[in-house]
mmCIF file of C-alpha atoms in Angstrom:
data_model
loop_
_atom_site.group_PDB
_atom_site.id
_atom_site.type_symbol
_atom_site.label_atom_id
_atom_site.label_comp_id
_atom_site.label_asym_id
_atom_site.label_seq_id
_atom_site.Cartn_x
_atom_site.Cartn_y
_atom_site.Cartn_z
ATOM 1 C CA ALA O 1 -18.307 -47.497 -46.325
ATOM 2 C CA GLN O 2 -19.649 -50.749 -44.936
ATOM 3 C CA THR O 3 -22.938 -50.582 -42.819
ATOM 4 C CA VAL O 4 -25.633 -52.965 -41.377
ATOM 5 C CA THR O 5 -29.063 -51.907 -40.644
ATOM 6 C CA GLN O 6 -31.695 -53.709 -38.374
ATOM 7 C CA SER O 7 -34.508 -51.717 -39.373
ATOM 8 C CA GLN O 8 -36.895 -53.184 -36.169
ATOM 9 C CA PRO O 9 -35.020 -51.993 -32.528
ATOM 10 C CA GLU O 10 -37.913 -54.296 -31.110
ATOM 11 C CA MET O 11 -39.957 -57.251 -31.976
ATOM 12 C CA SER O 12 -42.353 -59.376 -29.600
ATOM 13 C CA VAL O 13 -43.379 -62.852 -30.550
ATOM 14 C CA GLN O 14 -45.678 -65.739 -28.619
ATOM 15 C CA GLU O 15 -43.778 -68.281 -27.090
ATOM 16 C CA ALA O 16 -43.616 -71.290 -29.330
ATOM 17 C CA GLU O 17 -44.148 -68.960 -32.807
ATOM 18 C CA THR O 18 -41.777 -68.097 -35.299
ATOM 19 C CA VAL O 19 -40.462 -64.691 -35.597
ATOM 20 C CA THR O 20 -37.925 -63.287 -38.285
ATOM 21 C CA LEU O 21 -35.396 -60.846 -37.641
ATOM 22 C CA SER O 22 -34.452 -58.583 -40.498
ATOM 23 C CA CYS O 23 -30.961 -57.074 -41.107
ATOM 24 C CA THR O 24 -29.763 -55.508 -44.321
ATOM 25 C CA TYR O 25 -25.962 -54.359 -45.669
ATOM 26 C CA ASP O 26 -23.719 -52.634 -47.821
ATOM 27 C CA THR O 27 -20.837 -54.061 -49.260
ATOM 28 C CA SER O 28 -19.041 -53.817 -52.643
ATOM 29 C CA GLU O 29 -17.156 -57.197 -51.631
ATOM 30 C CA SER O 30 -18.064 -60.442 -53.093
ATOM 31 C CA ASP O 31 -16.755 -62.577 -50.138
ATOM 32 C CA TYR O 32 -17.329 -62.216 -47.231
ATOM 33 C CA TYR O 33 -18.777 -63.291 -43.955
ATOM 34 C CA LEU O 34 -22.179 -62.289 -42.127
ATOM 35 C CA PHE O 35 -22.627 -63.021 -38.482
ATOM 36 C CA TRP O 36 -26.019 -63.295 -35.850
ATOM 37 C CA TYR O 37 -25.002 -62.687 -32.131
ATOM 38 C CA LYS O 38 -27.438 -63.088 -29.436
ATOM 39 C CA GLN O 39 -26.563 -60.619 -25.882
ATOM 40 C CA PRO O 40 -29.184 -62.278 -23.166
ATOM 41 C CA PRO O 41 -29.696 -59.518 -20.201
ATOM 42 C CA SER O 42 -26.453 -59.302 -18.410
ATOM 43 C CA ARG O 43 -25.396 -61.982 -19.879
ATOM 44 C CA GLN O 44 -22.664 -62.467 -22.126
ATOM 45 C CA MET O 45 -22.714 -62.316 -26.359
ATOM 46 C CA ILE O 46 -22.504 -65.066 -28.193
ATOM 47 C CA LEU O 47 -22.685 -66.730 -31.578
ATOM 48 C CA VAL O 48 -25.782 -67.741 -33.002
ATOM 49 C CA ILE O 49 -25.072 -68.345 -36.820
ATOM 50 C CA ARG O 50 -22.745 -67.490 -39.429
ATOM 51 C CA GLN O 51 -23.086 -67.396 -43.020
ATOM 52 C CA GLU O 52 -19.991 -67.281 -45.779
ATOM 53 C CA ALA O 53 -21.226 -65.423 -48.975
ATOM 54 C CA TYR O 54 -19.929 -67.931 -51.432
ATOM 55 C CA LYS O 55 -21.991 -70.287 -49.748
ATOM 56 C CA GLN O 56 -25.305 -70.370 -51.492
ATOM 57 C CA GLN O 57 -27.265 -72.591 -49.183
ATOM 58 C CA ASN O 58 -28.740 -70.672 -46.198
ATOM 59 C CA ALA O 59 -26.966 -71.824 -42.779
ATOM 60 C CA THR O 60 -29.176 -73.136 -39.987
ATOM 61 C CA GLU O 61 -28.310 -74.323 -36.512
ATOM 62 C CA ASN O 62 -31.616 -75.960 -34.808
ATOM 63 C CA ARG O 63 -34.045 -73.961 -34.445
ATOM 64 C CA PHE O 64 -32.099 -70.568 -35.934
ATOM 65 C CA SER O 65 -31.814 -70.562 -39.935
ATOM 66 C CA VAL O 66 -31.220 -67.175 -41.810
ATOM 67 C CA ASN O 67 -32.568 -66.448 -45.532
ATOM 68 C CA PHE O 68 -29.416 -65.221 -47.352
ATOM 69 C CA GLN O 69 -30.513 -63.209 -50.320
ATOM 70 C CA LYS O 70 -26.794 -61.546 -51.763
ATOM 71 C CA ALA O 71 -28.281 -59.919 -54.404
ATOM 72 C CA ALA O 72 -30.490 -57.929 -52.109
ATOM 73 C CA LYS O 73 -27.739 -58.015 -49.163
ATOM 74 C CA SER O 74 -30.406 -59.078 -47.027
ATOM 75 C CA PHE O 75 -29.320 -61.680 -44.139
ATOM 76 C CA SER O 76 -32.645 -62.461 -42.145
ATOM 77 C CA LEU O 77 -32.571 -64.869 -39.278
ATOM 78 C CA LYS O 78 -35.865 -66.966 -38.326
ATOM 79 C CA ILE O 79 -36.625 -68.085 -35.027
ATOM 80 C CA SER O 80 -38.574 -71.017 -35.408
ATOM 81 C CA ASP O 81 -40.413 -72.810 -32.015
ATOM 82 C CA SER O 82 -39.522 -69.322 -29.821
ATOM 83 C CA GLN O 83 -38.591 -70.385 -26.374
ATOM 84 C CA LEU O 84 -38.618 -67.761 -23.559
ATOM 85 C CA GLY O 85 -34.678 -68.306 -23.122
ATOM 86 C CA ASP O 86 -34.493 -66.787 -26.717
ATOM 87 C CA ALA O 87 -35.317 -63.094 -25.323
ATOM 88 C CA ALA O 88 -32.522 -61.013 -25.972
ATOM 89 C CA MET O 89 -30.459 -58.339 -28.005
ATOM 90 C CA TYR O 90 -29.817 -59.717 -31.335
ATOM 91 C CA PHE O 91 -26.866 -58.046 -33.428
ATOM 92 C CA CYS O 92 -26.630 -58.488 -37.435
ATOM 93 C CA ALA O 93 -22.714 -58.204 -38.133
ATOM 94 C CA TYR O 94 -20.334 -58.224 -40.949
ATOM 95 C CA ARG O 95 -17.270 -59.253 -41.495
ATOM 96 C CA ARG O 96 -14.926 -57.030 -44.175
ATOM 97 C CA PRO O 97 -12.418 -59.314 -45.476
ATOM 98 C CA ARG O 98 -9.939 -56.830 -46.277
ATOM 99 C CA ASP O 99 -9.004 -56.423 -43.031
ATOM 100 C CA ASP O 100 -11.538 -58.695 -40.981
ATOM 101 C CA LYS O 101 -13.175 -55.973 -39.222
ATOM 102 C CA ILE O 102 -16.381 -56.900 -37.968
ATOM 103 C CA ILE O 103 -19.250 -54.384 -37.967
ATOM 104 C CA PHE O 104 -22.349 -54.559 -35.764
ATOM 105 C CA GLY O 105 -26.162 -53.611 -36.783
ATOM 106 C CA LYS O 106 -27.836 -51.552 -33.542
ATOM 107 C CA GLY O 107 -29.736 -54.313 -32.600
ATOM 108 C CA THR O 108 -33.130 -55.627 -32.308
ATOM 109 C CA ARG O 109 -34.476 -56.265 -28.751
ATOM 110 C CA LEU O 110 -36.333 -59.253 -29.228
ATOM 111 C CA HIS O 111 -39.285 -59.937 -26.508
ATOM 112 C CA ILE O 112 -40.892 -63.710 -26.067
ATOM 113 C CA LEU O 113 -44.770 -63.584 -24.464
ATOM 114 C CA PRO O 114 -45.412 -66.359 -22.639
ATOM 115 C CA LYS Q 1 -12.186 -74.678 -20.895
ATOM 116 C CA ALA Q 2 -12.482 -71.001 -19.116
ATOM 117 C CA GLY Q 3 -14.133 -68.530 -21.007
ATOM 118 C CA VAL Q 4 -13.115 -65.119 -21.878
ATOM 119 C CA THR Q 5 -12.412 -63.136 -18.672
ATOM 120 C CA GLN Q 6 -12.375 -58.970 -18.062
ATOM 121 C CA THR Q 7 -11.313 -57.457 -14.978
ATOM 122 C CA PRO Q 8 -12.944 -55.562 -13.298
ATOM 123 C CA ARG Q 9 -16.507 -55.878 -14.054
ATOM 124 C CA TYR Q 10 -17.785 -52.645 -13.351
ATOM 125 C CA LEU Q 11 -15.665 -49.209 -12.662
ATOM 126 C CA ILE Q 12 -16.974 -45.828 -11.819
ATOM 127 C CA LYS Q 13 -14.421 -43.138 -12.374
ATOM 128 C CA THR Q 14 -14.167 -39.477 -12.728
ATOM 129 C CA ARG Q 15 -13.785 -37.581 -15.644
ATOM 130 C CA GLY Q 16 -10.191 -36.508 -16.593
ATOM 131 C CA GLN Q 17 -8.982 -39.897 -14.397
ATOM 132 C CA GLN Q 18 -7.602 -42.457 -16.729
ATOM 133 C CA VAL Q 19 -8.756 -46.281 -16.736
ATOM 134 C CA THR Q 20 -6.958 -49.661 -17.827
ATOM 135 C CA LEU Q 21 -8.959 -52.719 -18.492
ATOM 136 C CA SER Q 22 -7.532 -56.325 -18.889
ATOM 137 C CA CYS Q 23 -9.116 -59.285 -20.425
ATOM 138 C CA SER Q 24 -7.756 -63.002 -20.472
ATOM 139 C CA PRO Q 25 -8.950 -65.071 -23.317
ATOM 140 C CA ILE Q 26 -9.600 -68.590 -23.970
ATOM 141 C CA SER Q 27 -6.369 -70.440 -23.762
ATOM 142 C CA GLY Q 28 -4.763 -70.831 -26.439
ATOM 143 C CA HIS Q 29 -6.631 -67.869 -28.492
ATOM 144 C CA ARG Q 30 -4.255 -65.794 -29.707
ATOM 145 C CA SER Q 31 -6.560 -63.166 -31.018
ATOM 146 C CA VAL Q 32 -8.339 -60.563 -28.851
ATOM 147 C CA SER Q 33 -10.420 -57.805 -30.031
ATOM 148 C CA TRP Q 34 -11.879 -55.010 -27.960
ATOM 149 C CA TYR Q 35 -15.370 -53.544 -28.588
ATOM 150 C CA GLN Q 36 -17.612 -50.350 -27.255
ATOM 151 C CA GLN Q 37 -21.020 -50.888 -26.523
ATOM 152 C CA THR Q 38 -23.259 -48.133 -25.847
ATOM 153 C CA PRO Q 39 -27.216 -47.587 -26.185
ATOM 154 C CA GLY Q 40 -26.553 -44.798 -28.787
ATOM 155 C CA GLN Q 41 -23.792 -46.055 -31.219
ATOM 156 C CA GLY Q 42 -24.185 -49.544 -30.231
ATOM 157 C CA LEU Q 43 -21.151 -52.091 -30.518
ATOM 158 C CA GLN Q 44 -18.082 -50.105 -32.071
ATOM 159 C CA PHE Q 45 -14.920 -51.884 -32.862
ATOM 160 C CA LEU Q 46 -11.958 -50.384 -31.196
ATOM 161 C CA PHE Q 47 -8.853 -52.648 -31.705
ATOM 162 C CA GLU Q 48 -7.593 -55.738 -32.927
ATOM 163 C CA TYR Q 49 -4.704 -57.988 -31.756
ATOM 164 C CA PHE Q 50 -2.892 -60.887 -32.521
ATOM 165 C CA SER Q 51 0.407 -62.113 -31.370
ATOM 166 C CA GLU Q 52 0.964 -58.648 -29.513
ATOM 167 C CA THR Q 53 0.835 -57.000 -32.719
ATOM 168 C CA GLN Q 54 -2.363 -54.214 -33.418
ATOM 169 C CA ARG Q 55 -3.795 -55.435 -36.205
ATOM 170 C CA ASN Q 56 -6.981 -52.953 -36.964
ATOM 171 C CA LYS Q 57 -7.853 -49.663 -35.049
ATOM 172 C CA GLY Q 58 -11.176 -48.641 -35.029
ATOM 173 C CA ASN Q 59 -12.336 -44.706 -35.475
ATOM 174 C CA PHE Q 60 -11.609 -43.986 -31.933
ATOM 175 C CA PRO Q 61 -9.224 -40.681 -30.317
ATOM 176 C CA GLY Q 62 -5.869 -41.475 -29.452
ATOM 177 C CA ARG Q 63 -6.917 -41.552 -25.650
ATOM 178 C CA PHE Q 64 -7.810 -45.100 -26.299
ATOM 179 C CA SER Q 65 -4.874 -47.494 -26.521
ATOM 180 C CA GLY Q 66 -4.115 -51.186 -25.973
ATOM 181 C CA ARG Q 67 -1.514 -54.068 -25.878
ATOM 182 C CA GLN Q 68 -1.333 -57.437 -25.904
ATOM 183 C CA PHE Q 69 0.999 -59.499 -23.606
ATOM 184 C CA SER Q 70 3.072 -62.718 -24.630
ATOM 185 C CA ASN Q 71 0.437 -64.691 -22.962
ATOM 186 C CA SER Q 72 -2.512 -63.152 -25.259
ATOM 187 C CA ARG Q 73 -3.397 -61.135 -21.934
ATOM 188 C CA SER Q 74 -4.849 -57.421 -23.742
ATOM 189 C CA GLU Q 75 -5.422 -54.341 -21.705
ATOM 190 C CA MET Q 76 -6.668 -51.336 -22.996
ATOM 191 C CA ASN Q 77 -6.265 -47.881 -21.241
ATOM 192 C CA VAL Q 78 -8.323 -44.850 -21.596
ATOM 193 C CA SER Q 79 -6.879 -41.710 -20.701
ATOM 194 C CA THR Q 80 -8.593 -38.782 -20.227
ATOM 195 C CA LEU Q 81 -11.879 -39.796 -19.189
ATOM 196 C CA GLU Q 82 -15.040 -38.036 -21.015
ATOM 197 C CA LEU Q 83 -18.600 -38.370 -20.103
ATOM 198 C CA GLY Q 84 -19.024 -40.223 -23.110
ATOM 199 C CA ASP Q 85 -16.870 -43.002 -22.459
ATOM 200 C CA SER Q 86 -19.219 -44.216 -20.554
ATOM 201 C CA ALA Q 87 -19.826 -47.785 -21.994
ATOM 202 C CA LEU Q 88 -19.862 -51.591 -21.636
ATOM 203 C CA TYR Q 89 -16.289 -52.430 -23.068
ATOM 204 C CA LEU Q 90 -16.559 -56.070 -24.417
ATOM 205 C CA CYS Q 91 -13.090 -58.343 -25.108
ATOM 206 C CA ALA Q 92 -13.856 -61.025 -27.640
ATOM 207 C CA SER Q 93 -10.985 -63.739 -28.369
ATOM 208 C CA SER Q 94 -10.893 -66.070 -31.491
ATOM 209 C CA LEU Q 95 -8.112 -69.033 -31.961
ATOM 210 C CA ALA Q 96 -7.118 -67.370 -35.080
ATOM 211 C CA VAL Q 97 -7.621 -63.859 -36.777
ATOM 212 C CA GLN Q 98 -10.752 -65.241 -38.904
ATOM 213 C CA GLY Q 99 -11.765 -67.757 -36.268
ATOM 214 C CA GLN Q 100 -15.333 -67.514 -33.968
ATOM 215 C CA GLN Q 101 -14.789 -64.972 -31.376
ATOM 216 C CA TYR Q 102 -15.584 -65.502 -28.324
ATOM 217 C CA PHE Q 103 -16.897 -62.609 -25.956
ATOM 218 C CA GLY Q 104 -16.468 -61.958 -22.118
ATOM 219 C CA PRO Q 105 -18.855 -60.692 -20.213
ATOM 220 C CA GLY Q 106 -17.654 -57.312 -20.805
ATOM 221 C CA THR Q 107 -16.574 -54.156 -18.156
ATOM 222 C CA ARG Q 108 -18.961 -51.544 -17.282
ATOM 223 C CA LEU Q 109 -17.442 -48.260 -17.265
ATOM 224 C CA THR Q 110 -19.263 -45.124 -15.733
ATOM 225 C CA VAL Q 111 -17.416 -41.680 -15.712
ATOM 226 C CA THR Q 112 -19.187 -39.115 -13.471
#
């Protein structure tokens, strides 16, 4: 069964510093999508970044980038120049290709220290 | 464009009752997915609808059901509520089945 594991329930980072959130997943598929979602306190969940497994190049969206290691089934999120507005719950997710179901990790709560 | 809206935003029900939650997707979006979010289990997929047809269903008991209307609005129903059904229920819409999902603010259901 596909699983998504986020081993860090909580993390803290100083404002303007860089932080990396970890995610590993388990699948026997070769082509799939991976996502990082952000859920700020009492606000809607939004997509941060998306990675297609067949693309070797790591996805980047402004201060957010991923380190996608397909063989290791690892998909970490790096946030550069952390800002107070980055404080949120971050979810790693995997979309199963055979039925498009999205499986989420348990999340990492990120605190930004001023 | 208006985002995904969910009504009601908060709900308190008693064990044994039933509840219906509503989700209005972004205009033009035809796919709607529902998720249950709890502190213990995290985000769990409930079901997905596309063009009024259920495409996928998660591992939830038959007390959880849903439907989608011709205007793509979706409802989910939970019958015979249990304390463990207390959760944030999130709805997400996308243009197509594999499209980017846009989430609503959720409905927080408390069962007493």
